[in-house]
Amino acid sequence: MKVLVIGGGAREHALCRSLSLDPDVNALYCAPGNAGIAEVAELRPVDALDGAAVARLASELGADLVVVGPEAPLVAGICDAVRAAGIPVFGPSAEAAQLEGSKAFAKDVMAAAGVPTARSYVCTTPEEVDAALDAFGAPYVVKDDGLAAGKGVVVTEDRAAARAHALGCDRVVIEEYLDGPEVSLFAITDGVTVLPLQPAQDFKRALDGDEGPNTGGMGAYSPLPWADPKLVDEVMETVLQPTVDELRHRGTPFSGLLYAGLAITSRGVRVIEFNARFGDPETQVVLARLRTPLASVLLNSANGTLDAEPPLRWREDAAVTVVIASHNYPETPRTGDPIEGLAEVAAEDGPDAYVLHAGTRLEGDAVVSAGGRVLSVTATGSDLAQAREKAYKAVARIRLDGSQHRTDIAAKAAEGR
């Protein structure tokens, strides 16, 4: 199988790493990719938002499967263009991707499907914003209706800050605050059959102790030793299958990766948000634990034959990933700094610990930072404590001027808290 992956972050590096280890994959391409992905896939230039260009590249390469990683190309309709060219593609149509592209659309789907979620108001005027903030009170949860690269959500006790964020958006969803721990659960679907993956937990805040601003994610771990063993079955029954069924009934079937961000509240499971693609950094730990070869699962999703896929097989190992971010992230990050220590991790810590590139590029022979989140250092171990130890041992080998990372990823879970 020849596979083309679209994107260039740590999520795509994790996907390419898994696909490169799949015996069914004999040619792997990534467009545009990054410095790390270049070690496992052949890179090609492409405008990931240009459907015709992506379809043309896939045709030229003779790709048997296209895997679209990031949300912006999905919402832009890249999968529609590839499908129209007769090439199997893993990812939803532009219409179905509105599940992530518009939080208001997602709320409407959930209401129709009976999916439990936070009460909310969609606001477009200052008067509506004020009424919604008054209705729910603090802590305030304010979400930009559109795509915002993981930074469109503000959760704050400060009404003025909540109001300012709301007024800076064209359309905003203001909702009640959901208490309890958060869980990410991915499911692969072909629009009918839904195949859940293992749950993970990520860390959105920039600083230790869940302090600081929201980010795209500073780390993740899987499995969740504290979670109810029946959690996946419950979410399948109350969230994932009803959502997929509702979209199909609307004539906009969703195929690809459906991501449910969940709060385990005192009143039960509630959906915080849906994404239409693999989450970053949770993908890094979920795929580290997946034993089933990835390509056939994604192809069955693309071809509508997921019911033929046997149950997924998982490693018993735990996985932890720690994000190394550039100076000043999540504000305007500094880029162009050289990254050292990558060869040391490969030589000293592999195969249990490895580095996935998020925002990097090559300058000559040197790897330099090229984004806010620069690297995801991922490790597996017999339990979370061992995986954590291996991940942070590898993190300590990386040298990037002004970089930052959290030191408490999976710490509580590893201690049984």
Short mmCIF file of C-alpha atoms in Angstrom, two decimals:
data_model
loop_
_atom_site.label_atom_id
_atom_site.label_comp_id
_atom_site.label_asym_id
_atom_site.label_seq_id
_atom_site.Cartn_x
_atom_site.Cartn_y
_atom_site.Cartn_z
CA MET A 1 0.00 0.00 0.00
CA LYS A 2 1.20 3.52 -0.84
CA VAL A 3 0.06 6.06 1.75
CA LEU A 4 0.14 9.87 1.63
CA VAL A 5 -0.23 11.74 4.94
CA ILE A 6 -1.20 15.43 4.85
CA GLY A 7 0.17 17.68 7.59
CA GLY A 8 3.39 18.51 9.35
CA GLY A 9 3.03 18.30 13.14
CA ALA A 10 3.67 15.79 15.91
CA ARG A 11 0.31 14.13 15.25
CA GLU A 12 1.36 13.48 11.66
CA HIS A 13 4.79 12.28 12.82
CA ALA A 14 3.04 9.79 15.14
CA LEU A 15 0.81 8.64 12.27
CA CYS A 16 3.78 8.31 9.91
CA ARG A 17 5.80 6.42 12.52
CA SER A 18 2.99 3.89 12.99
CA LEU A 19 2.42 3.56 9.24
CA SER A 20 6.16 3.12 8.62
CA LEU A 21 6.12 0.12 10.97
CA ASP A 22 3.14 -1.45 9.16
CA PRO A 23 4.27 -4.33 6.89
CA ASP A 24 1.43 -3.54 4.46
CA VAL A 25 2.88 -0.08 3.71
CA ASN A 26 5.59 -0.19 1.05
CA ALA A 27 5.71 3.54 0.26
CA LEU A 28 5.01 6.41 2.66
CA TYR A 29 4.81 10.08 1.74
CA CYS A 30 4.03 13.16 3.82
CA ALA A 31 3.15 16.65 2.59
CA PRO A 32 4.54 18.98 3.69
CA GLY A 33 5.97 17.07 6.70
CA ASN A 34 8.81 18.26 8.96
CA ALA A 35 12.42 17.46 9.84
CA GLY A 36 11.51 14.41 11.94
CA ILE A 37 8.93 12.99 9.56
CA ALA A 38 11.61 13.07 6.83
CA GLU A 39 13.32 10.17 8.66
CA VAL A 40 10.34 7.81 8.09
CA ALA A 41 8.55 9.22 5.02
CA GLU A 42 9.38 10.90 1.74
CA LEU A 43 8.39 14.58 1.92
CA ARG A 44 6.51 16.43 -0.81
CA PRO A 45 5.57 20.13 -0.96
CA VAL A 46 1.87 20.93 -1.13
CA ASP A 47 -0.62 23.57 -0.05
CA ALA A 48 -2.61 21.47 2.41
CA LEU A 49 -5.65 23.77 1.99
CA ASP A 50 -5.78 23.31 -1.80
CA GLY A 51 -7.94 20.27 -2.48
CA ALA A 52 -7.08 20.11 -6.18
CA ALA A 53 -3.34 20.21 -5.39
CA VAL A 54 -3.63 17.45 -2.79
CA ALA A 55 -5.70 15.26 -5.13
CA ARG A 56 -3.20 15.87 -7.94
CA LEU A 57 -0.26 14.91 -5.70
CA ALA A 58 -2.05 11.75 -4.54
CA SER A 59 -2.72 10.77 -8.16
CA GLU A 60 0.89 11.44 -9.20
CA LEU A 61 2.18 9.28 -6.35
CA GLY A 62 -0.30 6.50 -7.07
CA ALA A 63 -1.48 6.67 -3.47
CA ASP A 64 -3.80 3.88 -2.32
CA LEU A 65 -4.80 5.92 0.75
CA VAL A 66 -4.63 9.58 1.78
CA VAL A 67 -4.69 10.41 5.51
CA VAL A 68 -5.52 14.03 6.36
CA GLY A 69 -4.17 15.03 9.78
CA PRO A 70 -4.99 18.67 10.69
CA GLU A 71 -8.41 20.24 11.13
CA ALA A 72 -8.07 23.22 8.75
CA PRO A 73 -7.69 21.06 5.59
CA LEU A 74 -10.62 18.90 6.72
CA VAL A 75 -12.90 21.91 7.17
CA ALA A 76 -11.63 23.27 3.82
CA GLY A 77 -12.89 20.13 2.06
CA ILE A 78 -9.63 18.42 1.14
CA CYS A 79 -11.22 14.98 1.58
CA ASP A 80 -14.03 15.86 -0.82
CA ALA A 81 -11.52 16.72 -3.55
CA VAL A 82 -9.51 13.51 -3.00
CA ARG A 83 -12.65 11.36 -2.99
CA ALA A 84 -13.83 13.03 -6.19
CA ALA A 85 -10.54 11.90 -7.76
CA GLY A 86 -11.42 8.30 -6.87
CA ILE A 87 -8.77 7.89 -4.17
CA PRO A 88 -9.64 6.46 -0.73
CA VAL A 89 -9.18 9.12 1.97
CA PHE A 90 -9.28 8.92 5.75
CA GLY A 91 -11.15 11.96 7.00
CA PRO A 92 -14.63 13.52 6.91
CA SER A 93 -16.23 15.67 4.24
CA ALA A 94 -16.20 19.45 4.72
CA GLU A 95 -19.86 19.30 5.75
CA ALA A 96 -19.28 16.57 8.39
CA ALA A 97 -16.09 18.31 9.59
CA GLN A 98 -18.31 21.18 10.77
CA LEU A 99 -18.63 19.04 13.88
CA GLU A 100 -15.28 20.63 14.75
CA GLY A 101 -15.44 23.67 12.48
CA SER A 102 -18.51 25.08 14.24
CA LYS A 103 -19.23 24.55 17.92
CA ALA A 104 -22.78 25.76 17.33
CA PHE A 105 -23.28 23.03 14.69
CA ALA A 106 -21.86 20.45 17.12
CA LYS A 107 -24.29 21.56 19.83
CA ASP A 108 -27.19 21.23 17.38
CA VAL A 109 -26.12 17.69 16.42
CA MET A 110 -25.76 16.71 20.09
CA ALA A 111 -29.20 18.08 20.93
CA ALA A 112 -30.78 16.10 18.09
CA ALA A 113 -28.88 12.92 19.02
CA GLY A 114 -29.57 13.19 22.76
CA VAL A 115 -25.86 13.40 23.57
CA PRO A 116 -25.13 14.76 27.07
CA THR A 117 -23.26 18.07 26.99
CA ALA A 118 -23.08 21.42 28.76
CA ARG A 119 -26.00 23.84 28.49
CA SER A 120 -24.98 26.70 26.20
CA TYR A 121 -25.93 29.85 24.32
CA VAL A 122 -24.74 30.91 20.87
CA CYS A 123 -24.05 34.67 20.93
CA THR A 124 -23.38 37.22 18.21
CA THR A 125 -24.06 40.55 20.00
CA PRO A 126 -22.70 42.16 23.19
CA GLU A 127 -26.19 41.98 24.70
CA GLU A 128 -26.40 38.23 24.10
CA VAL A 129 -22.90 37.77 25.55
CA ASP A 130 -23.81 39.67 28.73
CA ALA A 131 -27.03 37.72 29.16
CA ALA A 132 -25.22 34.38 28.76
CA LEU A 133 -22.43 35.30 31.19
CA ASP A 134 -25.04 36.37 33.73
CA ALA A 135 -27.03 33.17 33.23
CA PHE A 136 -24.15 30.79 33.96
CA GLY A 137 -21.93 32.80 36.30
CA ALA A 138 -18.30 31.98 37.12
CA PRO A 139 -16.25 30.11 36.14
CA TYR A 140 -17.00 31.38 32.65
CA VAL A 141 -16.49 29.12 29.61
CA VAL A 142 -16.25 31.05 26.34
CA LYS A 143 -15.53 29.31 23.01
CA ASP A 144 -14.88 30.84 19.60
CA ASP A 145 -17.39 29.14 17.30
CA GLY A 146 -14.79 28.51 14.57
CA LEU A 147 -11.37 26.87 14.38
CA ALA A 148 -8.76 28.49 16.63
CA ALA A 149 -5.86 25.99 16.69
CA GLY A 150 -6.68 24.88 20.22
CA LYS A 151 -6.54 28.43 21.59
CA GLY A 152 -10.12 29.60 21.08
CA VAL A 153 -11.38 28.62 24.53
CA VAL A 154 -11.17 30.75 27.67
CA VAL A 155 -12.09 29.36 31.09
CA THR A 156 -11.83 32.05 33.73
CA GLU A 157 -13.30 33.47 36.94
CA ASP A 158 -12.71 36.96 35.52
CA ARG A 159 -15.91 38.23 33.90
CA ALA A 160 -14.12 41.08 32.12
CA ALA A 161 -11.63 38.64 30.53
CA ALA A 162 -14.45 36.32 29.49
CA ARG A 163 -16.40 39.19 27.97
CA ALA A 164 -13.34 40.53 26.13
CA HIS A 165 -12.66 37.14 24.57
CA ALA A 166 -16.32 36.78 23.55
CA LEU A 167 -16.41 40.21 21.92
CA GLY A 168 -13.24 39.37 19.97
CA CYS A 169 -15.05 36.52 18.18
CA ASP A 170 -17.58 36.85 15.35
CA ARG A 171 -19.77 34.18 16.90
CA VAL A 172 -19.23 32.63 20.30
CA VAL A 173 -20.57 29.73 22.36
CA ILE A 174 -20.90 30.45 26.09
CA GLU A 175 -21.66 27.43 28.23
CA GLU A 176 -21.92 26.16 31.77
CA TYR A 177 -18.70 25.03 33.45
CA LEU A 178 -18.30 21.26 33.71
CA ASP A 179 -16.60 19.96 36.84
CA GLY A 180 -14.50 16.79 37.03
CA PRO A 181 -11.52 15.33 35.16
CA GLU A 182 -11.30 15.49 31.38
CA VAL A 183 -10.81 12.51 29.07
CA SER A 184 -10.09 12.26 25.34
CA LEU A 185 -11.61 9.32 23.51
CA PHE A 186 -10.96 8.73 19.80
CA ALA A 187 -13.07 6.53 17.55
CA ILE A 188 -12.48 5.47 13.97
CA THR A 189 -15.68 5.29 11.93
CA ASP A 190 -16.84 4.77 8.35
CA GLY A 191 -20.15 6.53 8.98
CA VAL A 192 -21.89 3.40 10.28
CA THR A 193 -19.50 1.23 12.29
CA VAL A 194 -17.67 2.89 15.19
CA LEU A 195 -14.39 1.49 16.52
CA PRO A 196 -13.24 3.15 19.77
CA LEU A 197 -9.57 3.55 20.64
CA GLN A 198 -8.12 3.67 24.17
CA PRO A 199 -8.83 6.78 26.26
CA ALA A 200 -6.14 9.33 27.08
CA GLN A 201 -5.83 12.48 29.13
CA ASP A 202 -4.07 15.64 27.95
CA PHE A 203 -2.88 18.77 29.74
CA LYS A 204 -4.10 22.03 28.21
CA ARG A 205 -2.60 24.61 30.55
CA ALA A 206 0.92 25.87 29.88
CA LEU A 207 2.31 25.53 33.40
CA ASP A 208 2.62 22.91 36.13
CA GLY A 209 -0.40 22.44 38.36
CA ASP A 210 -2.74 23.38 35.47
CA GLU A 211 -1.78 27.03 35.76
CA GLY A 212 -1.21 29.53 32.98
CA PRO A 213 -2.98 30.06 29.65
CA ASN A 214 -4.68 27.40 27.54
CA THR A 215 -2.49 25.81 24.86
CA GLY A 216 -2.86 23.23 22.12
CA GLY A 217 -1.71 20.65 24.70
CA MET A 218 1.49 20.21 26.75
CA GLY A 219 1.47 16.45 27.24
CA ALA A 220 -0.70 13.34 27.57
CA TYR A 221 -0.84 9.83 28.95
CA SER A 222 -2.67 6.54 28.45
CA PRO A 223 -4.18 4.36 29.93
CA LEU A 224 -6.21 6.06 32.68
CA PRO A 225 -5.91 3.86 35.77
CA TRP A 226 -8.46 5.97 37.66
CA ALA A 227 -11.20 5.74 35.01
CA ASP A 228 -14.21 3.43 35.23
CA PRO A 229 -13.47 0.26 33.20
CA LYS A 230 -16.91 0.69 31.59
CA LEU A 231 -16.16 4.24 30.41
CA VAL A 232 -15.46 3.36 26.77
CA ASP A 233 -18.64 1.27 26.49
CA GLU A 234 -20.69 4.07 28.07
CA VAL A 235 -19.28 6.73 25.74
CA MET A 236 -19.83 4.47 22.73
CA GLU A 237 -23.49 4.03 23.69
CA THR A 238 -24.32 7.59 24.75
CA VAL A 239 -21.99 9.76 22.63
CA LEU A 240 -20.09 8.24 19.71
CA GLN A 241 -22.64 5.94 18.06
CA PRO A 242 -25.57 8.39 18.45
CA THR A 243 -23.49 11.21 16.93
CA VAL A 244 -22.41 9.10 13.95
CA ASP A 245 -26.00 7.90 13.46
CA GLU A 246 -27.38 11.45 13.62
CA LEU A 247 -24.93 12.74 11.02
CA ARG A 248 -25.74 9.84 8.70
CA HIS A 249 -29.48 10.49 9.10
CA ARG A 250 -28.87 14.14 8.14
CA GLY A 251 -27.26 13.01 4.89
CA THR A 252 -23.78 14.10 6.01
CA PRO A 253 -22.16 10.82 7.05
CA PHE A 254 -18.99 11.20 9.10
CA SER A 255 -16.06 8.94 8.23
CA GLY A 256 -12.60 9.28 9.68
CA LEU A 257 -11.57 10.04 13.24
CA LEU A 258 -14.21 11.30 15.67
CA TYR A 259 -12.64 12.76 18.81
CA ALA A 260 -14.77 13.30 21.90
CA GLY A 261 -13.42 15.60 24.59
CA LEU A 262 -15.27 14.55 27.75
CA ALA A 263 -15.76 15.76 31.30
CA ILE A 264 -16.44 13.09 33.92
CA THR A 265 -18.75 15.25 36.05
CA SER A 266 -20.62 14.61 39.29
CA ARG A 267 -23.71 14.16 37.07
CA GLY A 268 -22.07 11.74 34.62
CA VAL A 269 -20.18 11.98 31.34
CA ARG A 270 -20.64 15.22 29.36
CA VAL A 271 -19.16 16.18 25.97
CA ILE A 272 -16.96 19.28 26.10
CA GLU A 273 -16.20 19.31 22.38
CA PHE A 274 -15.87 17.20 19.26
CA ASN A 275 -12.89 17.20 16.93
CA ALA A 276 -12.90 15.74 13.43
CA ARG A 277 -9.34 14.37 13.55
CA PHE A 278 -6.72 12.77 15.74
CA GLY A 279 -5.93 15.02 18.73
CA ASP A 280 -2.46 16.33 19.45
CA PRO A 281 -0.77 15.31 21.81
CA GLU A 282 -3.10 12.39 22.67
CA THR A 283 -2.40 10.64 19.35
CA GLN A 284 1.22 10.27 20.39
CA VAL A 285 0.33 8.07 23.39
CA VAL A 286 -2.65 6.23 21.89
CA LEU A 287 -0.73 5.08 18.82
CA ALA A 288 2.26 4.14 20.99
CA ARG A 289 -0.02 1.53 22.60
CA LEU A 290 -1.79 0.27 19.45
CA ARG A 291 -0.61 -3.18 18.41
CA THR A 292 -2.93 -3.60 15.40
CA PRO A 293 -1.27 -2.38 12.15
CA LEU A 294 -2.75 1.03 11.38
CA ALA A 295 -3.05 1.16 7.57
CA SER A 296 -5.79 -1.46 7.13
CA VAL A 297 -7.94 0.17 9.83
CA LEU A 298 -7.72 3.58 8.16
CA LEU A 299 -8.35 2.07 4.70
CA ASN A 300 -11.43 0.20 5.94
CA SER A 301 -12.75 3.49 7.33
CA ALA A 302 -12.13 5.20 3.98
CA ASN A 303 -13.78 2.36 2.03
CA GLY A 304 -16.83 1.93 4.28
CA THR A 305 -15.78 -1.60 5.27
CA LEU A 306 -14.92 -1.06 8.94
CA ASP A 307 -17.33 -3.84 9.95
CA ALA A 308 -14.77 -6.27 8.47
CA GLU A 309 -12.05 -5.03 10.83
CA PRO A 310 -11.31 -7.43 13.73
CA PRO A 311 -11.18 -6.00 17.29
CA LEU A 312 -8.20 -3.73 17.85
CA ARG A 313 -5.27 -5.16 19.81
CA TRP A 314 -3.45 -3.09 22.43
CA ARG A 315 -0.16 -3.28 24.28
CA GLU A 316 -0.35 -3.56 28.06
CA ASP A 317 2.34 -0.85 28.31
CA ALA A 318 1.54 2.67 29.44
CA ALA A 319 2.61 5.70 27.39
CA VAL A 320 3.48 9.29 28.31
CA THR A 321 4.30 12.21 26.03
CA VAL A 322 5.84 15.52 27.13
CA VAL A 323 5.68 18.55 24.83
CA ILE A 324 8.74 20.79 24.56
CA ALA A 325 7.56 24.24 23.53
CA SER A 326 9.47 27.25 22.29
CA HIS A 327 10.18 30.46 24.17
CA ASN A 328 7.05 32.56 24.79
CA TYR A 329 4.53 29.86 23.73
CA PRO A 330 1.47 30.11 23.59
CA GLU A 331 1.90 33.81 22.79
CA THR A 332 4.10 34.69 19.79
CA PRO A 333 6.72 31.92 19.92
CA ARG A 334 10.35 32.39 19.00
CA THR A 335 11.51 30.20 16.12
CA GLY A 336 14.80 29.40 14.38
CA ASP A 337 16.62 28.13 17.49
CA PRO A 338 18.83 25.05 16.95
CA ILE A 339 17.72 21.81 18.61
CA GLU A 340 20.42 19.55 20.06
CA GLY A 341 20.30 16.15 21.74
CA LEU A 342 18.05 14.34 19.25
CA ALA A 343 20.77 11.85 18.30
CA GLU A 344 21.48 11.20 21.98
CA VAL A 345 17.85 10.24 22.63
CA ALA A 346 17.87 7.90 19.63
CA ALA A 347 21.14 6.30 20.75
CA GLU A 348 20.52 6.10 24.50
CA ASP A 349 16.75 5.80 25.03
CA GLY A 350 15.27 3.94 22.06
CA PRO A 351 13.10 2.08 21.33
CA ASP A 352 11.07 2.78 24.49
CA ALA A 353 11.53 6.56 24.23
CA TYR A 354 11.58 8.61 21.03
CA VAL A 355 11.07 12.15 19.78
CA LEU A 356 8.17 13.17 17.54
CA HIS A 357 8.66 16.49 15.76
CA ALA A 358 5.89 19.09 15.93
CA GLY A 359 7.32 22.44 14.79
CA THR A 360 10.75 21.83 13.25
CA ARG A 361 12.56 22.41 9.98
CA LEU A 362 15.98 21.65 8.53
CA GLU A 363 18.52 24.45 8.00
CA GLY A 364 21.35 22.68 6.23
CA ASP A 365 22.09 19.71 8.48
CA ALA A 366 20.74 21.42 11.61
CA VAL A 367 17.22 20.91 13.00
CA VAL A 368 15.74 24.20 14.25
CA SER A 369 12.47 25.20 15.91
CA ALA A 370 9.69 26.30 13.56
CA GLY A 371 6.59 26.62 15.78
CA GLY A 372 5.17 26.98 19.26
CA ARG A 373 5.08 23.30 20.17
CA VAL A 374 8.40 21.99 18.90
CA LEU A 375 8.75 18.35 20.02
CA SER A 376 6.71 15.60 21.67
CA VAL A 377 8.98 13.28 23.66
CA THR A 378 7.11 9.98 23.96
CA ALA A 379 7.94 6.91 26.03
CA THR A 380 6.37 3.58 26.96
CA GLY A 381 6.84 1.53 30.11
CA SER A 382 5.28 -1.24 32.16
CA ASP A 383 3.25 1.38 34.02
CA LEU A 384 2.79 5.15 34.01
CA ALA A 385 5.56 5.71 36.55
CA GLN A 386 8.11 3.92 34.35
CA ALA A 387 6.87 5.56 31.14
CA ARG A 388 7.06 8.95 32.85
CA GLU A 389 10.59 8.32 34.07
CA LYS A 390 11.74 7.33 30.58
CA ALA A 391 10.04 10.32 28.95
CA TYR A 392 11.59 12.87 31.30
CA LYS A 393 15.02 11.21 31.05
CA ALA A 394 14.82 11.76 27.28
CA VAL A 395 13.48 15.32 27.71
CA ALA A 396 16.57 16.14 29.79
CA ARG A 397 18.80 15.31 26.80
CA ILE A 398 17.11 17.88 24.54
CA ARG A 399 18.70 21.31 24.35
CA LEU A 400 16.65 24.19 22.90
CA ASP A 401 17.37 27.72 24.06
CA GLY A 402 14.49 29.26 26.01
CA SER A 403 12.32 26.14 25.73
CA GLN A 404 9.68 25.17 28.27
CA HIS A 405 7.88 22.02 29.30
CA ARG A 406 5.65 20.87 32.12
CA THR A 407 7.24 18.64 34.76
CA ASP A 408 4.00 17.11 36.08
CA ILE A 409 2.60 15.21 33.07
CA ALA A 410 0.89 12.03 34.40
CA ALA A 411 2.39 12.62 37.87
CA LYS A 412 -0.86 12.25 39.83
CA ALA A 413 -2.04 9.27 37.80
CA ALA A 414 1.33 7.53 38.25
CA GLU A 415 0.99 7.98 42.02
CA GLY A 416 -2.54 6.56 41.96
CA ARG A 417 -4.22 9.93 42.53
#
